[in-house]
Amino acid sequence: MKVRVYVSLKNGVLDPQGRAIRHSLEGLGFSGVSDVRAGRLIELEVDETVTDARLDDMCRKLLANMVIENYRIERVAA
Amino acid sequence: MNGLRCAVVTFPGSNCDRDMAVALEAVSGEAPFRVWHGDAELPERLDFIALPGGFSYGDYLRSGAMAARSPIMRAVVAAAGRGVPVLGVCNGFQILTEAGLLPGALMRNAGIRFVCRDVALTVGNTRSLFTSGYAGGRRIRMPVAHHDGNYFADEATLDHLEGEGRVAFRYAEAVNGSARDIAGVLNEAGNVLGMMPHPERMIEQAQGGSDGRALFESALRGLVGA
């Protein structure tokens, strides 16, 4: 089964990369974009023995840095 | 400083490990042990452990994230818990935060660009194991070379660090957007220091300055006869 983990910066944490992307969009003539936040998508292929609790553990121990990031786990139906 | 037992850990992608070893030998007179990231154990009875700069594991996932979970780090965390002094410079600082030995995180520089130059620093606490040699509050100069040196912690943590004198070094100029200009922090017990500037690259005049030497002298002198 496929699992998607979305890692994003917490609210209030300045995102220099997002800011640079916004400036680039502006430079390309795309107006109306007031903010950009860049995150990370991690896709895992797991078997049925991997519980939600284990996935949660993976996120906390490695996939996300809980000081600055949030994560969201999504199981993708086959 | 005869008989001092120091170790430098090398991760895949470390590139300041040799500089660190040369600095430790220059100050202590003893060549440090060289330890590989995949080793499960450190040499016995270590007096000092250094995590060098570089780009361990190609900065995959986050700077320092993979190295912090490598086998040797379990031994480093255990040694730090026993009170063995641990110094992490640049990528070493990133590894220490990722391993949970120091609070906060090091994010992409606020100006996006890699910063590689000498910067002015002030010493935030001249009573720590690593900084007692900087008494007098003078400005010092050390090189930085990093992309992810923008120190972040929540306000409560920052207040706590400042209140306890755990800000070891501050930037005296704009460098990377670090919260409260923090360049280096100590753990609660004072035996773990992480810093972005490179003291090991300022040991003798031939390197353009020697402001880093006092850090090693402070830390290693404190260990003699300990």
PDB file of C-alpha atoms in Angstrom:
ATOM      1  CA  MET A   1       0.000   0.000   0.000  1.00  0.00           C
ATOM      2  CA  LYS A   2       1.146   3.511  -0.733  1.00  0.00           C
ATOM      3  CA  VAL A   3       1.392   6.070   2.048  1.00  0.00           C
ATOM      4  CA  ARG A   4       2.008   9.753   1.485  1.00  0.00           C
ATOM      5  CA  VAL A   5       3.590  11.841   4.216  1.00  0.00           C
ATOM      6  CA  TYR A   6       3.267  15.591   3.782  1.00  0.00           C
ATOM      7  CA  VAL A   7       5.836  17.555   5.771  1.00  0.00           C
ATOM      8  CA  SER A   8       5.304  21.288   6.114  1.00  0.00           C
ATOM      9  CA  LEU A   9       6.781  24.106   8.162  1.00  0.00           C
ATOM     10  CA  LYS A  10       4.836  25.085  11.256  1.00  0.00           C
ATOM     11  CA  ASN A  11       2.934  28.343  11.249  1.00  0.00           C
ATOM     12  CA  GLY A  12       5.147  31.182  12.387  1.00  0.00           C
ATOM     13  CA  VAL A  13       8.340  29.565  11.121  1.00  0.00           C
ATOM     14  CA  LEU A  14       9.841  31.804   8.455  1.00  0.00           C
ATOM     15  CA  ASP A  15      10.285  29.995   5.136  1.00  0.00           C
ATOM     16  CA  PRO A  16      13.075  31.639   3.102  1.00  0.00           C
ATOM     17  CA  GLN A  17      12.607  29.187   0.225  1.00  0.00           C
ATOM     18  CA  GLY A  18       8.892  29.896   0.011  1.00  0.00           C
ATOM     19  CA  ARG A  19       9.644  33.602  -0.021  1.00  0.00           C
ATOM     20  CA  ALA A  20      12.148  33.181  -2.864  1.00  0.00           C
ATOM     21  CA  ILE A  21       9.628  31.137  -4.850  1.00  0.00           C
ATOM     22  CA  ARG A  22       7.020  33.864  -4.365  1.00  0.00           C
ATOM     23  CA  HIS A  23       9.476  36.487  -5.633  1.00  0.00           C
ATOM     24  CA  SER A  24      10.238  34.345  -8.680  1.00  0.00           C
ATOM     25  CA  LEU A  25       6.540  33.914  -9.445  1.00  0.00           C
ATOM     26  CA  GLU A  26       6.167  37.662  -9.181  1.00  0.00           C
ATOM     27  CA  GLY A  27       9.109  38.102 -11.556  1.00  0.00           C
ATOM     28  CA  LEU A  28       7.418  35.803 -14.072  1.00  0.00           C
ATOM     29  CA  GLY A  29       4.365  38.030 -13.999  1.00  0.00           C
ATOM     30  CA  PHE A  30       2.090  35.864 -11.840  1.00  0.00           C
ATOM     31  CA  SER A  31       0.302  38.385  -9.680  1.00  0.00           C
ATOM     32  CA  GLY A  32      -2.008  37.788  -6.756  1.00  0.00           C
ATOM     33  CA  VAL A  33       0.222  35.325  -4.870  1.00  0.00           C
ATOM     34  CA  SER A  34       0.575  36.716  -1.361  1.00  0.00           C
ATOM     35  CA  ASP A  35       2.488  33.844   0.256  1.00  0.00           C
ATOM     36  CA  VAL A  36       4.273  30.589  -0.636  1.00  0.00           C
ATOM     37  CA  ARG A  37       5.271  27.864   1.820  1.00  0.00           C
ATOM     38  CA  ALA A  38       7.445  25.017   0.526  1.00  0.00           C
ATOM     39  CA  GLY A  39       7.135  21.561   2.040  1.00  0.00           C
ATOM     40  CA  ARG A  40       8.094  18.002   1.236  1.00  0.00           C
ATOM     41  CA  LEU A  41       6.147  14.986   0.040  1.00  0.00           C
ATOM     42  CA  ILE A  42       7.485  11.557   0.994  1.00  0.00           C
ATOM     43  CA  GLU A  43       5.904   8.454  -0.510  1.00  0.00           C
ATOM     44  CA  LEU A  44       6.289   5.122   1.236  1.00  0.00           C
ATOM     45  CA  GLU A  45       5.359   1.673  -0.014  1.00  0.00           C
ATOM     46  CA  VAL A  46       4.359  -0.339   3.054  1.00  0.00           C
ATOM     47  CA  ASP A  47       2.765  -3.701   3.758  1.00  0.00           C
ATOM     48  CA  GLU A  48      -0.372  -4.221   5.808  1.00  0.00           C
ATOM     49  CA  THR A  49       1.544  -4.873   9.031  1.00  0.00           C
ATOM     50  CA  VAL A  50       2.568  -1.210   9.232  1.00  0.00           C
ATOM     51  CA  THR A  51       0.069   0.395  11.591  1.00  0.00           C
ATOM     52  CA  ASP A  52      -0.878   4.057  11.849  1.00  0.00           C
ATOM     53  CA  ALA A  53       0.980   4.185  15.133  1.00  0.00           C
ATOM     54  CA  ARG A  54       4.159   2.949  13.425  1.00  0.00           C
ATOM     55  CA  LEU A  55       3.784   5.539  10.672  1.00  0.00           C
ATOM     56  CA  ASP A  56       3.344   8.206  13.299  1.00  0.00           C
ATOM     57  CA  ASP A  57       6.518   6.995  14.983  1.00  0.00           C
ATOM     58  CA  MET A  58       8.433   7.166  11.679  1.00  0.00           C
ATOM     59  CA  CYS A  59       7.368  10.775  11.211  1.00  0.00           C
ATOM     60  CA  ARG A  60       8.352  11.812  14.723  1.00  0.00           C
ATOM     61  CA  LYS A  61      11.692   9.984  14.713  1.00  0.00           C
ATOM     62  CA  LEU A  62      12.933  10.871  11.243  1.00  0.00           C
ATOM     63  CA  LEU A  63      10.647  12.139   8.502  1.00  0.00           C
ATOM     64  CA  ALA A  64       9.733  15.418  10.221  1.00  0.00           C
ATOM     65  CA  ASN A  65      11.683  17.645  12.596  1.00  0.00           C
ATOM     66  CA  MET A  66       9.098  18.363  15.270  1.00  0.00           C
ATOM     67  CA  VAL A  67      10.847  21.609  16.255  1.00  0.00           C
ATOM     68  CA  ILE A  68       9.961  23.291  12.978  1.00  0.00           C
ATOM     69  CA  GLU A  69       7.688  20.970  11.005  1.00  0.00           C
ATOM     70  CA  ASN A  70       4.229  19.414  11.004  1.00  0.00           C
ATOM     71  CA  TYR A  71       3.316  16.250   9.159  1.00  0.00           C
ATOM     72  CA  ARG A  72       0.183  14.668   7.756  1.00  0.00           C
ATOM     73  CA  ILE A  73      -0.147  10.991   6.849  1.00  0.00           C
ATOM     74  CA  GLU A  74      -2.384   9.853   4.014  1.00  0.00           C
ATOM     75  CA  ARG A  75      -2.989   6.230   3.047  1.00  0.00           C
ATOM     76  CA  VAL A  76      -3.609   5.976  -0.678  1.00  0.00           C
ATOM     77  CA  ALA A  77      -6.168   3.373  -1.727  1.00  0.00           C
ATOM     78  CA  ALA A  78      -4.798   1.004  -4.371  1.00  0.00           C
TER      79      ALA A  78
ATOM     80  CA  MET B   1      48.062  18.043  28.066  1.00  0.00           C
ATOM     81  CA  ASN B   2      49.579  14.579  27.853  1.00  0.00           C
ATOM     82  CA  GLY B   3      47.289  11.613  27.618  1.00  0.00           C
ATOM     83  CA  LEU B   4      44.161  13.463  26.557  1.00  0.00           C
ATOM     84  CA  ARG B   5      41.844  11.143  24.672  1.00  0.00           C
ATOM     85  CA  CYS B   6      39.897  13.040  22.019  1.00  0.00           C
ATOM     86  CA  ALA B   7      37.857  11.636  19.145  1.00  0.00           C
ATOM     87  CA  VAL B   8      36.703  13.089  15.834  1.00  0.00           C
ATOM     88  CA  VAL B   9      33.714  11.390  14.218  1.00  0.00           C
ATOM     89  CA  THR B  10      33.652  11.173  10.418  1.00  0.00           C
ATOM     90  CA  PHE B  11      30.358  10.758   8.576  1.00  0.00           C
ATOM     91  CA  PRO B  12      30.037  10.131   4.844  1.00  0.00           C
ATOM     92  CA  GLY B  13      30.286  13.684   3.525  1.00  0.00           C
ATOM     93  CA  SER B  14      32.165  15.216   6.462  1.00  0.00           C
ATOM     94  CA  ASN B  15      34.834  17.553   5.122  1.00  0.00           C
ATOM     95  CA  CYS B  16      36.210  19.347   8.177  1.00  0.00           C
ATOM     96  CA  ASP B  17      37.176  16.205  10.075  1.00  0.00           C
ATOM     97  CA  ARG B  18      40.851  16.527   9.198  1.00  0.00           C
ATOM     98  CA  ASP B  19      40.912  20.232  10.136  1.00  0.00           C
ATOM     99  CA  MET B  20      39.306  19.330  13.448  1.00  0.00           C
ATOM    100  CA  ALA B  21      41.836  16.568  14.109  1.00  0.00           C
ATOM    101  CA  VAL B  22      44.750  18.877  13.271  1.00  0.00           C
ATOM    102  CA  ALA B  23      43.355  21.583  15.573  1.00  0.00           C
ATOM    103  CA  LEU B  24      42.915  19.153  18.461  1.00  0.00           C
ATOM    104  CA  GLU B  25      46.423  17.814  18.015  1.00  0.00           C
ATOM    105  CA  ALA B  26      47.884  21.321  17.740  1.00  0.00           C
ATOM    106  CA  VAL B  27      46.327  22.336  21.039  1.00  0.00           C
ATOM    107  CA  SER B  28      46.531  19.095  23.036  1.00  0.00           C
ATOM    108  CA  GLY B  29      49.698  17.583  21.610  1.00  0.00           C
ATOM    109  CA  GLU B  30      47.913  14.273  21.116  1.00  0.00           C
ATOM    110  CA  ALA B  31      46.465  12.973  17.861  1.00  0.00           C
ATOM    111  CA  PRO B  32      42.742  12.293  18.340  1.00  0.00           C
ATOM    112  CA  PHE B  33      41.077   8.961  17.593  1.00  0.00           C
ATOM    113  CA  ARG B  34      39.278   8.944  14.260  1.00  0.00           C
ATOM    114  CA  VAL B  35      35.878   7.285  14.491  1.00  0.00           C
ATOM    115  CA  TRP B  36      33.626   6.212  11.617  1.00  0.00           C
ATOM    116  CA  HIS B  37      29.858   6.845  11.622  1.00  0.00           C
ATOM    117  CA  GLY B  38      29.089   3.147  11.266  1.00  0.00           C
ATOM    118  CA  ASP B  39      31.020   2.191  14.390  1.00  0.00           C
ATOM    119  CA  ALA B  40      28.757   1.159  17.237  1.00  0.00           C
ATOM    120  CA  GLU B  41      31.149   2.210  19.969  1.00  0.00           C
ATOM    121  CA  LEU B  42      33.531   5.039  20.797  1.00  0.00           C
ATOM    122  CA  PRO B  43      37.020   4.420  22.166  1.00  0.00           C
ATOM    123  CA  GLU B  44      36.960   3.972  25.942  1.00  0.00           C
ATOM    124  CA  ARG B  45      37.532   6.760  28.457  1.00  0.00           C
ATOM    125  CA  LEU B  46      37.228   9.632  26.006  1.00  0.00           C
ATOM    126  CA  ASP B  47      37.864  13.148  27.293  1.00  0.00           C
ATOM    127  CA  PHE B  48      36.441  15.030  24.321  1.00  0.00           C
ATOM    128  CA  ILE B  49      34.320  14.288  21.226  1.00  0.00           C
ATOM    129  CA  ALA B  50      34.105  16.478  18.123  1.00  0.00           C
ATOM    130  CA  LEU B  51      31.510  16.297  15.346  1.00  0.00           C
ATOM    131  CA  PRO B  52      33.009  18.122  12.370  1.00  0.00           C
ATOM    132  CA  GLY B  53      31.536  20.216   9.592  1.00  0.00           C
ATOM    133  CA  GLY B  54      30.619  19.026   6.136  1.00  0.00           C
ATOM    134  CA  PHE B  55      27.588  17.741   4.294  1.00  0.00           C
ATOM    135  CA  SER B  56      26.924  14.389   5.914  1.00  0.00           C
ATOM    136  CA  TYR B  57      24.777  12.128   3.742  1.00  0.00           C
ATOM    137  CA  GLY B  58      24.549  14.938   1.194  1.00  0.00           C
ATOM    138  CA  ASP B  59      22.195  16.861   3.520  1.00  0.00           C
ATOM    139  CA  TYR B  60      19.451  14.415   2.464  1.00  0.00           C
ATOM    140  CA  LEU B  61      16.073  14.970   4.138  1.00  0.00           C
ATOM    141  CA  ARG B  62      17.436  17.757   6.385  1.00  0.00           C
ATOM    142  CA  SER B  63      21.006  18.834   7.208  1.00  0.00           C
ATOM    143  CA  GLY B  64      22.289  16.457   9.867  1.00  0.00           C
ATOM    144  CA  ALA B  65      19.114  14.344   9.921  1.00  0.00           C
ATOM    145  CA  MET B  66      20.606  11.108   8.641  1.00  0.00           C
ATOM    146  CA  ALA B  67      23.874  11.436  10.571  1.00  0.00           C
ATOM    147  CA  ALA B  68      21.943  11.987  13.804  1.00  0.00           C
ATOM    148  CA  ARG B  69      20.420   8.502  13.374  1.00  0.00           C
ATOM    149  CA  SER B  70      23.688   6.741  12.495  1.00  0.00           C
ATOM    150  CA  PRO B  71      25.045   3.989  14.791  1.00  0.00           C
ATOM    151  CA  ILE B  72      27.852   6.053  16.361  1.00  0.00           C
ATOM    152  CA  MET B  73      25.423   8.741  17.508  1.00  0.00           C
ATOM    153  CA  ARG B  74      23.850   6.400  20.057  1.00  0.00           C
ATOM    154  CA  ALA B  75      27.282   6.182  21.674  1.00  0.00           C
ATOM    155  CA  VAL B  76      27.788   9.967  21.406  1.00  0.00           C
ATOM    156  CA  VAL B  77      24.425  10.645  23.069  1.00  0.00           C
ATOM    157  CA  ALA B  78      25.300   8.197  25.858  1.00  0.00           C
ATOM    158  CA  ALA B  79      28.736   9.799  26.345  1.00  0.00           C
ATOM    159  CA  ALA B  80      27.205  13.293  26.433  1.00  0.00           C
ATOM    160  CA  GLY B  81      24.813  12.020  29.085  1.00  0.00           C
ATOM    161  CA  ARG B  82      27.786  10.906  31.183  1.00  0.00           C
ATOM    162  CA  GLY B  83      29.221  14.428  30.938  1.00  0.00           C
ATOM    163  CA  VAL B  84      31.867  13.926  28.240  1.00  0.00           C
ATOM    164  CA  PRO B  85      32.386  17.276  26.439  1.00  0.00           C
ATOM    165  CA  VAL B  86      30.980  17.227  22.896  1.00  0.00           C
ATOM    166  CA  LEU B  87      31.668  19.957  20.336  1.00  0.00           C
ATOM    167  CA  GLY B  88      29.664  20.111  17.096  1.00  0.00           C
ATOM    168  CA  VAL B  89      30.760  22.609  14.463  1.00  0.00           C
ATOM    169  CA  CYS B  90      28.603  23.588  11.479  1.00  0.00           C
ATOM    170  CA  ASN B  91      27.180  20.266  10.217  1.00  0.00           C
ATOM    171  CA  GLY B  92      28.144  18.950  13.668  1.00  0.00           C
ATOM    172  CA  PHE B  93      25.830  21.569  15.227  1.00  0.00           C
ATOM    173  CA  GLN B  94      23.045  20.505  12.858  1.00  0.00           C
ATOM    174  CA  ILE B  95      23.611  16.872  13.867  1.00  0.00           C
ATOM    175  CA  LEU B  96      23.470  17.760  17.590  1.00  0.00           C
ATOM    176  CA  THR B  97      20.092  19.494  17.188  1.00  0.00           C
ATOM    177  CA  GLU B  98      18.740  16.647  15.055  1.00  0.00           C
ATOM    178  CA  ALA B  99      19.915  14.162  17.691  1.00  0.00           C
ATOM    179  CA  GLY B 100      18.109  16.096  20.402  1.00  0.00           C
ATOM    180  CA  LEU B 101      21.282  16.932  22.330  1.00  0.00           C
ATOM    181  CA  LEU B 102      20.675  20.642  21.738  1.00  0.00           C
ATOM    182  CA  PRO B 103      17.360  22.511  21.399  1.00  0.00           C
ATOM    183  CA  GLY B 104      16.157  24.269  18.254  1.00  0.00           C
ATOM    184  CA  ALA B 105      16.854  23.672  14.589  1.00  0.00           C
ATOM    185  CA  LEU B 106      19.064  25.110  11.841  1.00  0.00           C
ATOM    186  CA  MET B 107      17.076  26.281   8.866  1.00  0.00           C
ATOM    187  CA  ARG B 108      17.963  27.591   5.424  1.00  0.00           C
ATOM    188  CA  ASN B 109      19.782  30.959   5.651  1.00  0.00           C
ATOM    189  CA  ALA B 110      17.300  33.824   5.584  1.00  0.00           C
ATOM    190  CA  GLY B 111      19.038  35.262   2.504  1.00  0.00           C
ATOM    191  CA  ILE B 112      18.828  31.847   0.739  1.00  0.00           C
ATOM    192  CA  ARG B 113      22.486  32.003  -0.253  1.00  0.00           C
ATOM    193  CA  PHE B 114      25.366  29.919   1.036  1.00  0.00           C
ATOM    194  CA  VAL B 115      27.421  32.192   3.299  1.00  0.00           C
ATOM    195  CA  CYS B 116      31.186  31.685   3.224  1.00  0.00           C
ATOM    196  CA  ARG B 117      33.278  34.375   4.893  1.00  0.00           C
ATOM    197  CA  ASP B 118      34.847  35.479   8.157  1.00  0.00           C
ATOM    198  CA  VAL B 119      32.292  36.935  10.570  1.00  0.00           C
ATOM    199  CA  ALA B 120      32.517  38.899  13.814  1.00  0.00           C
ATOM    200  CA  LEU B 121      31.247  37.177  16.939  1.00  0.00           C
ATOM    201  CA  THR B 122      30.724  38.091  20.555  1.00  0.00           C
ATOM    202  CA  VAL B 123      31.045  35.568  23.345  1.00  0.00           C
ATOM    203  CA  GLY B 124      27.734  35.273  25.158  1.00  0.00           C
ATOM    204  CA  ASN B 125      28.993  33.388  28.165  1.00  0.00           C
ATOM    205  CA  THR B 126      32.645  33.396  29.204  1.00  0.00           C
ATOM    206  CA  ARG B 127      32.190  30.974  32.088  1.00  0.00           C
ATOM    207  CA  SER B 128      31.425  27.809  30.130  1.00  0.00           C
ATOM    208  CA  LEU B 129      33.752  24.859  29.680  1.00  0.00           C
ATOM    209  CA  PHE B 130      34.363  25.903  26.066  1.00  0.00           C
ATOM    210  CA  THR B 131      34.523  29.682  26.414  1.00  0.00           C
ATOM    211  CA  SER B 132      36.404  30.489  29.631  1.00  0.00           C
ATOM    212  CA  GLY B 133      39.417  31.484  27.535  1.00  0.00           C
ATOM    213  CA  TYR B 134      37.495  34.395  26.013  1.00  0.00           C
ATOM    214  CA  ALA B 135      37.105  36.386  29.251  1.00  0.00           C
ATOM    215  CA  GLY B 136      36.992  40.126  28.708  1.00  0.00           C
ATOM    216  CA  GLY B 137      34.134  40.181  26.258  1.00  0.00           C
ATOM    217  CA  ARG B 138      36.231  41.037  23.233  1.00  0.00           C
ATOM    218  CA  ARG B 139      34.994  40.526  19.708  1.00  0.00           C
ATOM    219  CA  ILE B 140      36.418  37.578  17.860  1.00  0.00           C
ATOM    220  CA  ARG B 141      36.486  36.534  14.234  1.00  0.00           C
ATOM    221  CA  MET B 142      35.861  33.090  12.751  1.00  0.00           C
ATOM    222  CA  PRO B 143      34.889  31.800   9.328  1.00  0.00           C
ATOM    223  CA  VAL B 144      31.435  30.476   8.531  1.00  0.00           C
ATOM    224  CA  ALA B 145      30.587  28.304   5.515  1.00  0.00           C
ATOM    225  CA  HIS B 146      27.009  27.118   5.523  1.00  0.00           C
ATOM    226  CA  HIS B 147      23.659  27.108   3.788  1.00  0.00           C
ATOM    227  CA  ASP B 148      21.564  26.073   6.779  1.00  0.00           C
ATOM    228  CA  GLY B 149      22.727  28.142   9.744  1.00  0.00           C
ATOM    229  CA  ASN B 150      19.587  30.085  10.530  1.00  0.00           C
ATOM    230  CA  TYR B 151      18.985  29.096  14.163  1.00  0.00           C
ATOM    231  CA  PHE B 152      15.348  28.681  15.128  1.00  0.00           C
ATOM    232  CA  ALA B 153      13.692  27.887  18.436  1.00  0.00           C
ATOM    233  CA  ASP B 154      10.380  29.038  19.884  1.00  0.00           C
ATOM    234  CA  GLU B 155      10.364  32.208  21.981  1.00  0.00           C
ATOM    235  CA  ALA B 156      10.085  30.342  25.283  1.00  0.00           C
ATOM    236  CA  THR B 157      13.124  28.218  24.425  1.00  0.00           C
ATOM    237  CA  LEU B 158      15.107  31.285  23.357  1.00  0.00           C
ATOM    238  CA  ASP B 159      14.234  33.082  26.611  1.00  0.00           C
ATOM    239  CA  HIS B 160      15.240  29.994  28.542  1.00  0.00           C
ATOM    240  CA  LEU B 161      18.581  29.699  26.697  1.00  0.00           C
ATOM    241  CA  GLU B 162      19.398  33.356  27.308  1.00  0.00           C
ATOM    242  CA  GLY B 163      18.271  33.232  30.930  1.00  0.00           C
ATOM    243  CA  GLU B 164      20.545  30.293  31.661  1.00  0.00           C
ATOM    244  CA  GLY B 165      23.578  31.724  29.867  1.00  0.00           C
ATOM    245  CA  ARG B 166      23.461  29.010  27.245  1.00  0.00           C
ATOM    246  CA  VAL B 167      24.072  31.293  24.262  1.00  0.00           C
ATOM    247  CA  ALA B 168      27.803  30.689  23.854  1.00  0.00           C
ATOM    248  CA  PHE B 169      28.349  32.849  20.753  1.00  0.00           C
ATOM    249  CA  ARG B 170      26.395  35.519  18.906  1.00  0.00           C
ATOM    250  CA  TYR B 171      26.919  37.040  15.479  1.00  0.00           C
ATOM    251  CA  ALA B 172      27.997  40.674  15.708  1.00  0.00           C
ATOM    252  CA  GLU B 173      26.808  41.278  12.136  1.00  0.00           C
ATOM    253  CA  ALA B 174      23.988  40.044   9.890  1.00  0.00           C
ATOM    254  CA  VAL B 175      24.886  36.530   8.693  1.00  0.00           C
ATOM    255  CA  ASN B 176      21.989  34.138   8.250  1.00  0.00           C
ATOM    256  CA  GLY B 177      18.875  35.400  10.022  1.00  0.00           C
ATOM    257  CA  SER B 178      19.448  33.401  13.222  1.00  0.00           C
ATOM    258  CA  ALA B 179      17.015  34.066  16.045  1.00  0.00           C
ATOM    259  CA  ARG B 180      18.584  36.607  18.422  1.00  0.00           C
ATOM    260  CA  ASP B 181      21.827  36.380  16.392  1.00  0.00           C
ATOM    261  CA  ILE B 182      22.624  33.030  17.991  1.00  0.00           C
ATOM    262  CA  ALA B 183      25.740  31.388  16.557  1.00  0.00           C
ATOM    263  CA  GLY B 184      26.319  28.732  19.217  1.00  0.00           C
ATOM    264  CA  VAL B 185      24.390  27.163  22.096  1.00  0.00           C
ATOM    265  CA  LEU B 186      25.186  24.977  25.085  1.00  0.00           C
ATOM    266  CA  ASN B 187      23.127  22.146  26.525  1.00  0.00           C
ATOM    267  CA  GLU B 188      21.704  22.412  30.017  1.00  0.00           C
ATOM    268  CA  ALA B 189      24.648  20.660  31.674  1.00  0.00           C
ATOM    269  CA  GLY B 190      27.148  22.803  29.744  1.00  0.00           C
ATOM    270  CA  ASN B 191      29.138  19.897  28.297  1.00  0.00           C
ATOM    271  CA  VAL B 192      27.688  20.021  24.764  1.00  0.00           C
ATOM    272  CA  LEU B 193      28.344  23.002  22.474  1.00  0.00           C
ATOM    273  CA  GLY B 194      27.028  23.427  18.938  1.00  0.00           C
ATOM    274  CA  MET B 195      28.143  26.344  16.784  1.00  0.00           C
ATOM    275  CA  MET B 196      28.047  27.311  13.111  1.00  0.00           C
ATOM    276  CA  PRO B 197      31.386  29.232  12.952  1.00  0.00           C
ATOM    277  CA  HIS B 198      34.561  27.169  12.552  1.00  0.00           C
ATOM    278  CA  PRO B 199      37.012  27.555  15.462  1.00  0.00           C
ATOM    279  CA  GLU B 200      39.166  24.749  14.030  1.00  0.00           C
ATOM    280  CA  ARG B 201      39.970  26.985  11.058  1.00  0.00           C
ATOM    281  CA  MET B 202      41.425  29.710  13.309  1.00  0.00           C
ATOM    282  CA  ILE B 203      44.146  27.987  15.288  1.00  0.00           C
ATOM    283  CA  GLU B 204      47.298  29.780  14.130  1.00  0.00           C
ATOM    284  CA  GLN B 205      48.178  32.964  12.271  1.00  0.00           C
ATOM    285  CA  ALA B 206      48.906  31.062   9.063  1.00  0.00           C
ATOM    286  CA  GLN B 207      45.138  30.449   8.866  1.00  0.00           C
ATOM    287  CA  GLY B 208      44.414  34.164   9.010  1.00  0.00           C
ATOM    288  CA  GLY B 209      43.824  34.339  12.728  1.00  0.00           C
ATOM    289  CA  SER B 210      43.866  32.334  15.922  1.00  0.00           C
ATOM    290  CA  ASP B 211      40.604  33.278  17.616  1.00  0.00           C
ATOM    291  CA  GLY B 212      39.457  29.664  17.602  1.00  0.00           C
ATOM    292  CA  ARG B 213      42.376  28.415  19.640  1.00  0.00           C
ATOM    293  CA  ALA B 214      41.034  29.668  22.976  1.00  0.00           C
ATOM    294  CA  LEU B 215      37.963  27.474  22.587  1.00  0.00           C
ATOM    295  CA  PHE B 216      40.021  24.287  22.405  1.00  0.00           C
ATOM    296  CA  GLU B 217      42.410  25.543  25.083  1.00  0.00           C
ATOM    297  CA  SER B 218      39.467  26.317  27.398  1.00  0.00           C
ATOM    298  CA  ALA B 219      37.825  22.952  26.877  1.00  0.00           C
ATOM    299  CA  LEU B 220      40.969  20.827  27.015  1.00  0.00           C
ATOM    300  CA  ARG B 221      42.570  22.692  29.921  1.00  0.00           C
ATOM    301  CA  GLY B 222      39.391  22.094  31.869  1.00  0.00           C
ATOM    302  CA  LEU B 223      39.939  18.373  31.345  1.00  0.00           C
ATOM    303  CA  VAL B 224      43.520  18.062  32.504  1.00  0.00           C
ATOM    304  CA  GLY B 225      43.493  16.297  35.815  1.00  0.00           C
ATOM    305  CA  ALA B 226      39.719  16.024  35.664  1.00  0.00           C
TER     306      ALA B 226
END
